[in-house]
Amino acid sequence: MESIRLSYNSNHNIRPDKQVTMFLNCLLYAPPIQNAHIEGELLVCGIMGFIQLQAGYKGEYMIVITGYQRVGTLMQNHDILRATSFQILPIARDTNGLSSQQLEDEQAYVHLIESHLKKNGFYFSYRQAQVQGDPNNWREADTRFFWNYFLSQKLISATLNSRTHQDFSSFILPVIQGFVSISPAVINHRAVTFALISRRSQERAGTRYFSRGLDEEGNASNFVETEQILLCDPSKSLVQDNSIRLSYVQTRGSVPALWGQIPNTRYTPKLWLNANLSDEKVIGASRAHFNQQKKLYGPQILVNLVNTKGYELPVGQLYAAIVKELNDPELKYVHFDFHHECRKMKWHRVQLLVDQLEQDLRNQKYCVYDVTDPHSPILRKLQTSVVRSNCMDCLDRTNVVQSTLSRWVLNRQLREVGILQSTEVIENDEQFMQIFRNMWADNADGLSIPYSGTGALKTDFTRTGHRTRIGLVHDFNNSAIRYLKNNYSDGSRQDGIDLILGKYQVHAGTSNSPFKATPTTMMIKSVPLVCVSAISVFFLVLISPELFGIESSLLQTFCISVILTVIVVCWLFIQQNGTEFVDWPKLLPAAQKHHVDGEAKNVIVHHN
């Protein structure tokens, strides 16, 4: 399915044309809307899927892609597209039986979905890798990165149901969240296509402080698979078919342990971790994670970039202890204190890490697939292991290191296909390096925004190859915005993720609202407002006491003392009860349970 056309009436309920009438009737059991006036038509570029909200027992919502931007073309003329606009369409919805609170909740759910779709990057292709003659075989999609897998369940279940004999495969469109960039280039008079594809995992998706470490099944927070692709043709080829295809894969993911941070309005939130490696649940989560990674990618080269002092130290120590405890010959652990080694803006020193890993990088190789003869394609080389990098957030430091490793590998690939001579380096081709650096910097931003709420830090180095003072100012601004968003708006972002991925499912008609605040909560949340108001009044009394009818200095001193007391009390209350002012997730508050220090009990963060 590349596009369908839907009609809608004055209530925005869908009225399909003949192409999809059977689709809706068979799949959704949607009753026809009689005598409805058609007001307009909507071109649908793809169906993300379906979701049930409060009015679910009277109809569902269909989430559709209504606009896209072409990113570029890869093998076999497969266009990669970025979704640019969406609509959430009610199907035969009837809200007459809902209370006013349920109607408010319905709008809140829809807003969460709209916000999630608007603020993140989603990519798709109408034609995936061709398998057994089927150009749209969704069954081959990796469910780790199939972002709309839950939304597509109605389509998938109906297709797999042998009793219905209906195949909705043409409507199932796997969508990834992450980053994709494709750019044609010329290196040494040879035409190439250079691409970067990063796919974020939906298995433990979340925002920065609400998703850290592993879950008990071994899924890592902020796990991303990044593939760098180089396409070219043999040196004497007269056509550009991109018949020689090279790729290099890296992964990133949160430190593979049971740990997290509890936001409490302070710049550095409270750190917790479970270091009881004698507990099978603790070490078992790490073992499960690495077993899965080895099965998918082969031996792991683990690059840990966290600080060796300060509040990051315990996390690094726990990681090293886990690798030691597992005693697995297929796990190589390297700790590179990025901030220490590259201090005072000496970012070129990241080359020390490359030098340390050089033999491993040579041994792991990369993929080379030659389809010069389409009837006899040859897999000339295969990547045998993967570098798994991490810092605390797996964003800024991680992206710098990944781009550096990819550049080293790219030099070897270009020499192998004869584009570079053995003594040449791609760094001397400034035109291509501009493409390379910008692509990796854009990748950093594209992966940072869904997790931290802002673009990445340190992108000035990625874009220019140098650390700059303007970049430092940019990082300071982004850090301040991260602080505000991570403390005061990430709860809503986490709710949107949990809702669209099916971690939280709305039970139609339920009367209990997850969004309704208690009077106590509202009183507590008013304390910062009281504090700010008291500060304003303090300066007014200090500068213009006559505005309040204060004529004597003694009365002015008394009023200032009282106001200062209010300010100090409010400030101390905020400091002591910082977690009460954080925007916590409302849909899955129980998900904030944490195992601490290997004890049997849980630390539960209460939020209303």
mmCIF file of C-alpha atoms in Angstrom, residues 175 310-311 347:
data_model
loop_
_atom_site.group_PDB
_atom_site.id
_atom_site.type_symbol
_atom_site.label_atom_id
_atom_site.label_comp_id
_atom_site.label_asym_id
_atom_site.label_seq_id
_atom_site.Cartn_x
_atom_site.Cartn_y
_atom_site.Cartn_z
ATOM 1 C CA VAL A 175 7.936 2.311 10.972
ATOM 2 C CA GLY A 310 32.331 11.733 40.876
ATOM 3 C CA TYR A 311 28.766 10.462 40.818
ATOM 4 C CA TRP A 347 39.233 16.274 21.766
#
